[in-house]
Coordinates of C-alpha atoms and ligand atoms in Angstrom, one line a residue:
X20 CA -28.5 -0.4 -22.9
X21 CA -26.2 2.5 -22.4
X22 CA -24.4 0.9 -19.5
X23 CA -23.9 -2.3 -21.5
X24 CA -22.4 -0.4 -24.3
X25 CA -20.1 1.6 -22.0
X26 CA -19.1 -1.5 -20.1
X27 CA -18.1 -3.5 -23.1
X28 CA -16.9 -1.1 -25.8
X29 CA -14.5 1.7 -26.0
X30 CA -14.2 2.5 -22.4
X31 CA -11.7 5.3 -21.7
X32 CA -10.3 5.9 -18.2
X33 CA -8.2 8.8 -16.9
X34 CA -5.2 7.8 -14.9
X35 CA -3.1 10.4 -13.0
X36 CA 0.5 9.3 -12.9
X37 CA 2.6 10.7 -10.1
X38 CA 6.1 9.4 -10.6
X39 CA 7.8 11.4 -7.8
X40 CA 11.5 11.1 -6.9
X41 CA 14.4 8.6 -6.8
X42 CA 13.4 5.3 -8.4
X43 CA 9.8 6.6 -8.6
X44 CA 10.0 7.4 -12.4
X45 CA 11.6 4.2 -13.5
X46 CA 9.3 1.8 -11.6
X47 CA 6.2 3.9 -12.5
X48 CA 7.1 3.7 -16.2
X49 CA 7.3 0.0 -15.9
X50 CA 3.9 -0.2 -14.2
X51 CA 2.3 1.9 -16.9
X52 CA 3.8 -0.2 -19.7
X53 CA 2.5 -3.4 -18.0
X54 CA -0.9 -1.9 -17.3
X55 CA -1.3 -0.7 -20.9
X56 CA -0.5 -4.1 -22.2
X57 CA -2.8 -6.0 -19.8
X58 CA -6.0 -4.2 -20.5
X59 CA -8.5 -5.5 -23.1
X60 CA -8.2 -3.9 -26.5
X61 CA -11.4 -1.8 -26.2
X62 CA -10.2 -0.2 -23.0
X63 CA -8.1 3.0 -23.3
X64 CA -6.0 4.2 -20.4
X65 CA -5.3 7.9 -20.8
X66 CA -2.3 8.5 -18.5
X67 CA -1.4 12.1 -17.5
X68 CA 1.7 13.0 -15.5
X69 CA 1.6 15.3 -12.5
X70 CA 4.3 16.5 -10.2
X71 CA 4.6 15.4 -6.6
X72 CA 7.3 15.4 -3.9
X73 CA 10.8 16.8 -4.2
X74 CA 10.6 17.3 -8.0
X75 CA 7.5 19.4 -7.4
X76 CA 9.3 21.5 -4.8
X77 CA 12.1 22.1 -7.3
X78 CA 9.8 23.0 -10.2
X79 CA 7.0 24.8 -8.4
X80 CA 8.1 25.5 -4.8
X81 CA 5.3 23.2 -3.5
X82 CA 5.5 19.4 -2.8
X83 CA 1.8 19.0 -3.8
X84 CA 0.9 21.6 -6.4
X85 CA -2.9 22.4 -6.7
X86 CA -2.7 21.3 -10.3
X87 CA -1.7 17.8 -9.1
X88 CA -4.7 17.6 -6.7
X89 CA -7.1 18.8 -9.4
X90 CA -5.6 16.3 -11.9
X91 CA -6.1 13.5 -9.4
X92 CA -9.7 14.6 -8.6
X93 CA -10.5 14.5 -12.3
X94 CA -9.1 11.0 -12.8
X95 CA -10.5 7.5 -12.3
X96 CA -7.4 6.4 -10.5
X97 CA -4.0 7.5 -9.4
X98 CA -0.7 5.6 -9.8
X99 CA 2.1 6.9 -7.6
X100 CA 5.8 6.1 -7.5
X101 CA 7.6 7.3 -4.5
X102 CA 8.6 10.7 -3.0
X103 CA 11.6 12.1 -1.0
X104 CA 15.3 12.0 -0.9
X105 CA 18.3 13.5 0.9
X106 CA 18.3 16.5 -1.5
X107 CA 15.2 17.9 0.3
X108 CA 16.0 16.8 3.9
X109 CA 16.9 20.3 5.1
X110 CA 14.0 22.0 3.2
X111 CA 11.2 23.7 5.1
X112 CA 8.7 21.8 3.0
X113 CA 9.0 18.0 3.1
X114 CA 8.2 15.9 0.0
X115 CA 6.5 13.5 2.4
X116 CA 3.9 16.2 3.2
X117 CA 2.6 15.8 -0.4
X118 CA 1.9 12.1 0.3
X119 CA -0.2 12.9 3.4
X120 CA -1.8 15.8 1.6
X121 CA -2.9 13.8 -1.4
X122 CA -4.2 11.0 0.8
X123 CA -6.3 13.5 2.7
X124 CA -7.4 15.5 -0.4
X125 CA -8.7 12.3 -2.0
X126 CA -10.3 11.0 1.3
X127 CA -8.3 7.8 1.0
X128 CA -8.8 6.5 4.5
X129 CA -8.3 2.8 3.8
X130 CA -4.9 1.5 2.9
X131 CA -4.7 -2.1 1.8
X132 CA -1.3 -3.7 2.0
X133 CA -1.3 -7.4 1.0
X134 CA 1.8 -9.4 1.9
X135 CA 2.2 -12.8 0.5
X136 CA 5.1 -15.1 0.1
X137 CA 5.4 -16.0 -3.6
X138 CA 6.5 -19.6 -3.6
X139 CA 9.5 -19.1 -5.9
X140 CA 10.8 -16.5 -3.4
X141 CA 10.8 -18.8 -0.3
X142 CA 14.5 -18.8 -0.2
X143 CA 14.6 -15.0 -0.1
X144 CA 12.5 -14.8 3.1
X145 CA 14.5 -14.5 6.4
X146 CA 12.1 -17.0 8.0
X147 CA 13.0 -20.5 8.8
X148 CA 12.2 -23.2 6.1
X149 CA 9.6 -24.9 8.3
X150 CA 7.7 -21.5 8.3
X151 CA 8.2 -20.6 4.6
X152 CA 7.3 -24.1 3.3
X153 CA 3.6 -23.5 3.8
X154 CA 3.8 -19.9 2.7
X155 CA 1.6 -17.1 4.1
X156 CA -0.8 -14.6 2.7
X157 CA -2.0 -11.7 4.8
X158 CA -3.6 -8.3 4.3
X159 CA -2.8 -5.3 6.4
X160 CA -5.7 -2.7 6.5
X161 CA -4.1 0.5 7.7
X162 CA -6.1 3.6 8.6
X163 CA -4.6 6.3 6.4
X164 CA -6.1 9.8 7.1
X165 CA -6.2 10.0 10.8
X166 CA -4.3 9.3 14.0
X167 CA -0.9 10.8 14.9
X168 CA 0.0 11.5 11.3
X169 CA -2.8 14.1 11.2
X170 CA -3.1 15.2 14.9
X171 CA -1.9 18.5 16.4
X172 CA 1.8 18.9 16.5
X173 CA 4.3 21.6 17.2
X174 CA 6.8 23.0 19.6
X175 CA 6.2 24.4 23.1
X176 CA 8.1 25.0 26.2
X177 CA 8.1 22.1 28.6
X178 CA 9.7 20.9 31.8
X179 CA 13.2 20.6 30.2
X180 CA 12.9 23.7 27.9
X181 CA 11.7 23.6 24.4
X182 CA 10.0 20.4 23.3
X183 CA 8.2 19.0 20.3
X184 CA 4.9 17.2 20.5
X185 CA 2.6 15.1 18.2
X186 CA -0.9 14.0 19.2
X187 CA -3.1 11.1 18.2
X188 CA -6.9 11.4 17.9
X189 CA -9.4 9.0 16.5
X190 CA -13.1 9.4 16.3
X191 CA -15.7 6.5 16.5
X192 CA -16.6 7.4 12.9
X193 CA -13.1 7.0 11.7
X194 CA -12.6 3.7 13.5
X195 CA -15.9 2.3 12.4
X196 CA -15.3 3.0 8.7
X197 CA -11.9 1.4 8.6
X198 CA -13.2 -1.5 10.7
X199 CA -15.9 -2.1 8.2
X200 CA -13.4 -2.2 5.3
X201 CA -11.4 -4.8 7.3
X202 CA -14.4 -7.0 8.3
X203 CA -15.6 -6.9 4.7
X204 CA -12.1 -7.8 3.4
X205 CA -12.0 -10.7 5.9
X206 CA -15.4 -12.0 4.6
X207 CA -13.9 -12.1 1.1
X208 CA -10.8 -14.0 2.4
X209 CA -10.4 -16.5 5.2
X210 CA -12.7 -14.8 7.6
X211 CA -10.1 -14.0 10.3
X212 CA -9.4 -10.5 11.6
X213 CA -6.9 -9.3 14.1
X214 CA -7.1 -5.8 15.3
X215 CA -3.8 -4.3 16.5
X216 CA -3.7 -1.5 19.1
X217 CA -2.0 -0.4 22.3
X218 CA -5.1 -0.4 24.5
X219 CA -3.0 -1.1 27.6
X220 CA -1.6 2.5 27.3
X221 CA -3.4 4.7 24.8
X222 CA -6.8 6.2 25.1
X223 CA -7.3 6.2 21.3
X224 CA -6.5 2.4 21.3
X225 CA -9.2 1.8 24.1
X226 CA -11.8 3.5 21.9
X227 CA -10.4 1.6 18.9
X228 CA -10.9 -1.7 20.6
X229 CA -14.3 -0.9 22.0
X230 CA -15.5 0.1 18.6
X231 CA -14.0 -3.0 16.8
X232 CA -15.7 -5.2 19.4
X233 CA -19.1 -3.6 18.6
X234 CA -18.5 -4.2 14.9
X235 CA -17.4 -7.8 15.5
X236 CA -20.9 -8.5 16.7
X237 CA -22.2 -7.6 13.3
X238 CA -19.8 -10.0 11.7
X239 CA -20.4 -13.3 13.5
X240 CA -18.8 -15.2 10.7
X241 CA -15.4 -13.5 11.1
X242 CA -13.1 -15.0 13.8
X243 CA -11.9 -11.8 15.6
X244 CA -9.1 -11.2 18.0
X245 CA -7.1 -8.2 19.4
X246 CA -3.4 -7.9 19.8
X247 CA -1.2 -5.3 21.3
X248 CA 1.1 -3.9 18.8
X249 CA 4.4 -5.0 20.4
X250 CA 3.0 -8.6 20.6
X251 CA 1.8 -8.3 17.0
X252 CA 5.2 -7.3 15.8
X253 CA 6.6 -10.4 17.5
X254 CA 3.9 -12.7 16.3
X255 CA 4.5 -11.6 12.7
X256 CA 8.0 -13.0 12.7
X257 CA 7.2 -15.9 15.0
X258 CA 4.5 -17.2 12.6
X259 CA 2.9 -15.0 10.0
X260 CA 0.5 -17.8 9.0
X261 CA -1.6 -17.1 12.0
X262 CA -2.9 -13.9 10.3
X263 CA -5.4 -13.4 7.6
X264 CA -6.5 -9.7 7.8
X265 CA -4.9 -7.2 10.3
X266 CA -6.6 -3.9 10.9
X267 CA -4.7 -1.1 12.7
X268 CA -4.0 2.6 13.0
X269 CA -2.0 4.8 10.7
X270 CA 1.3 4.6 12.5
X271 CA 1.1 1.0 13.6
X272 CA 0.2 0.0 10.1
X273 CA 3.1 1.9 8.6
X274 CA 5.5 0.0 10.9
X275 CA 3.9 -3.5 10.7
X276 CA 3.7 -3.3 6.8
X277 CA 7.4 -2.8 6.5
X278 CA 8.0 -5.7 8.8
X279 CA 5.6 -7.9 6.8
X280 CA 7.2 -6.9 3.6
X281 CA 10.6 -8.2 4.6
X282 CA 9.1 -11.6 5.4
X283 CA 8.2 -11.9 1.7
X284 CA 11.8 -11.5 0.7
X285 CA 12.0 -7.9 -0.3
X286 CA 10.1 -4.6 0.3
X287 CA 10.4 -4.4 -3.5
X288 CA 7.5 -6.8 -3.8
X289 CA 4.7 -5.1 -1.9
X290 CA 2.0 -3.1 -3.6
X291 CA -0.8 -1.1 -1.9
X292 CA -4.2 0.4 -2.6
X293 CA -5.6 3.5 -0.9
X294 CA -9.3 3.7 -1.1
X295 CA -12.1 6.0 0.1
X296 CA -15.8 6.3 -0.5
X297 CA -16.0 6.0 -4.3
X298 CA -14.0 3.8 -6.7
X299 CA -11.2 6.3 -7.2
X300 CA -8.1 5.0 -5.4
X301 CA -4.4 5.7 -5.3
X302 CA -2.0 2.8 -5.9
X303 CA 1.6 2.8 -4.9
X304 CA 4.4 0.4 -3.9
X305 CA 5.0 0.5 -0.1
X306 CA 8.7 1.1 -0.5
X307 CA 10.3 4.5 -0.7
X308 CA 12.2 6.4 -3.3
X309 CA 15.5 4.6 -2.7
X310 CA 17.7 7.6 -3.9
X311 CA 20.9 5.5 -3.5
X312 CA 19.9 3.2 -6.4
X313 CA 17.9 5.7 -8.5
X314 CA 19.0 5.6 -12.1
X315 CA 21.3 2.6 -11.7
X316 CA 18.6 0.1 -13.0
X317 CA 18.8 -1.8 -9.8
X318 CA 15.2 -1.0 -8.7
X319 CA 12.6 -3.8 -8.5
X320 CA 9.6 -2.8 -10.5
X321 CA 7.3 -5.6 -9.2
X322 CA 5.7 -3.7 -6.3
X323 CA 4.8 -0.9 -8.7
X324 CA 3.5 -3.4 -11.3
X325 CA 1.4 -5.2 -8.7
X326 CA 0.1 -1.8 -7.6
X327 CA -1.0 -1.3 -11.2
X328 CA -2.9 -4.6 -11.0
X329 CA -4.6 -3.4 -7.9
X330 CA -5.6 -0.2 -9.7
X331 CA -7.2 -2.2 -12.5
X332 CA -9.1 -4.4 -10.0
X333 CA -10.2 -1.8 -7.5
X334 CA -10.8 1.4 -9.4
X335 CA -11.6 0.2 -12.9
X336 CA -13.2 -3.1 -12.2
X337 CA -10.9 -4.9 -14.6
X338 CA -10.1 -7.9 -12.5
X339 CA -9.3 -10.2 -15.5
X340 CA -6.5 -7.8 -16.5
X341 CA -5.3 -7.6 -12.8
X342 CA -5.3 -11.4 -12.6
X343 CA -3.2 -11.6 -15.8
X344 CA -0.6 -9.2 -14.4
X345 CA -0.3 -11.2 -11.2
X346 CA 0.0 -14.4 -13.1
X347 CA 2.7 -13.0 -15.4
X348 CA 4.7 -11.9 -12.3
X349 CA 4.3 -15.3 -10.8
X350 CA 5.5 -17.0 -14.1
X351 CA 8.6 -14.7 -14.3
X352 CA 9.6 -15.5 -10.7
X353 CA 8.9 -19.2 -11.3
X354 CA 11.2 -19.1 -14.3
X355 CA 14.0 -17.9 -11.9
X356 CA 14.3 -14.2 -13.0
X357 CA 15.4 -11.9 -10.1
X358 CA 16.2 -8.3 -9.6
X359 CA 19.2 -7.6 -7.3
X360 CA 17.1 -7.2 -4.1
X361 CA 15.7 -10.8 -4.6
X362 CA 19.0 -12.5 -5.5
X363 CA 20.2 -13.0 -2.0
X364 CA 23.6 -14.7 -1.8
X365 CA 23.3 -16.4 -5.2
X366 CA 25.7 -15.1 -7.9
X367 CA 23.2 -15.8 -10.7
X368 CA 23.0 -12.8 -13.0
X369 CA 20.3 -10.4 -12.0
X370 CA 17.9 -8.3 -14.1
X371 CA 17.7 -4.6 -14.3
X372 CA 14.4 -2.8 -13.7
X373 CA 13.9 -2.5 -17.5
X374 CA 14.8 -6.2 -18.1
X375 CA 12.4 -7.4 -15.4
X376 CA 9.7 -5.2 -16.9
X377 CA 10.4 -6.8 -20.4
X378 CA 10.1 -10.3 -18.9
X379 CA 6.8 -9.5 -17.4
X380 CA 5.6 -7.9 -20.7
X381 CA 6.6 -11.1 -22.6
X382 CA 4.8 -13.2 -20.1
X383 CA 1.6 -11.2 -20.7
X384 CA 1.7 -12.1 -24.4
Ligands
IPM428 C1 4.4 4.7 3.6 C2 5.5 5.7 3.9 C3 4.9 7.0 4.2 C4 4.1 6.8 5.4 C5 5.9 8.1 4.4 C6 6.9 8.3 3.3 C7 5.3 9.4 4.8 O1 6.4 5.2 4.9 O2 3.6 4.9 2.7 O3 4.4 3.6 4.3 O4 4.6 6.9 6.6 O5 2.8 6.7 5.3
MG429 MG1 6.0 3.2 5.5

């Protein structure tokens, strides 16, 4: 009885909003407005801002203040903009440390990065027409709290004098849990999974591959294959339709997801979800803070808006509202509206970040 009442009436969710730097604030505000409009009337989203990145360094001396971590831990979901910029390049503390810090603090080991070609944007893709005609829709599952991003690093004296080093480590446990996320995702999609590694060179990749093969036996309905990362990078541009779900390590996933984003026409289109054990996740566009266009209105808010849709779907279980947002984005693109990054060589007038947001809000009505 109690759960029914809670599920249907007057549900309030706490959302931590981390706008960050550069275009972060503008795109995040767009995403919050769209999210607020899309949820059913009896759902209240209580959004609270917290500092992260360069702005947090400026105001508190820390890229990831403890108050931000606590605020995120108290919330049902986290919506993030972007961090970093040339202003903090020389600083001892990097804004990017905050991103790794919050991923680790919230235990968000699974990063889902869907890349699909929206049919109205076929012309914006750098791929040949015969490839874009049939479209593609793939999901990169990137391990997010391990590997070389989190291994030992530092300086030491080497053969040629002072040298820097970074190390990669992966445990069976870490590989297994990201592998399970990927196999489960494949079961929900087209039941194909490609694991990407560099097992011809790296020991961590050999353990990765061995562990994935063991998991594959548990999922006989999923067609599984392995690719070396160099080949995977090439196959992605040769024919992205061959992929359904790709699972890979932290660094390879970082690189391949930028590559995949460009095939969709613009990195300004790609959302992501970072998930851990519970339902609390963090949702952010895969693009950066684009300091060169911050404040000019040129930013594309769609990746942030689609990230908000993922937040509603994965952390709050509001898949109807998420579907409505994705449909609204599709309609606006179908109607021909474009931000500057999507316009290509056409000289049709382009929309600002705020105008694109308004179009999507109208489509939600
Ligand atoms: C990403 C970004 C980050 C990463 C940077 C900003 C630390 O490139 O989310 O893809 O490498 O994870
Ligand atoms: Mg990246």
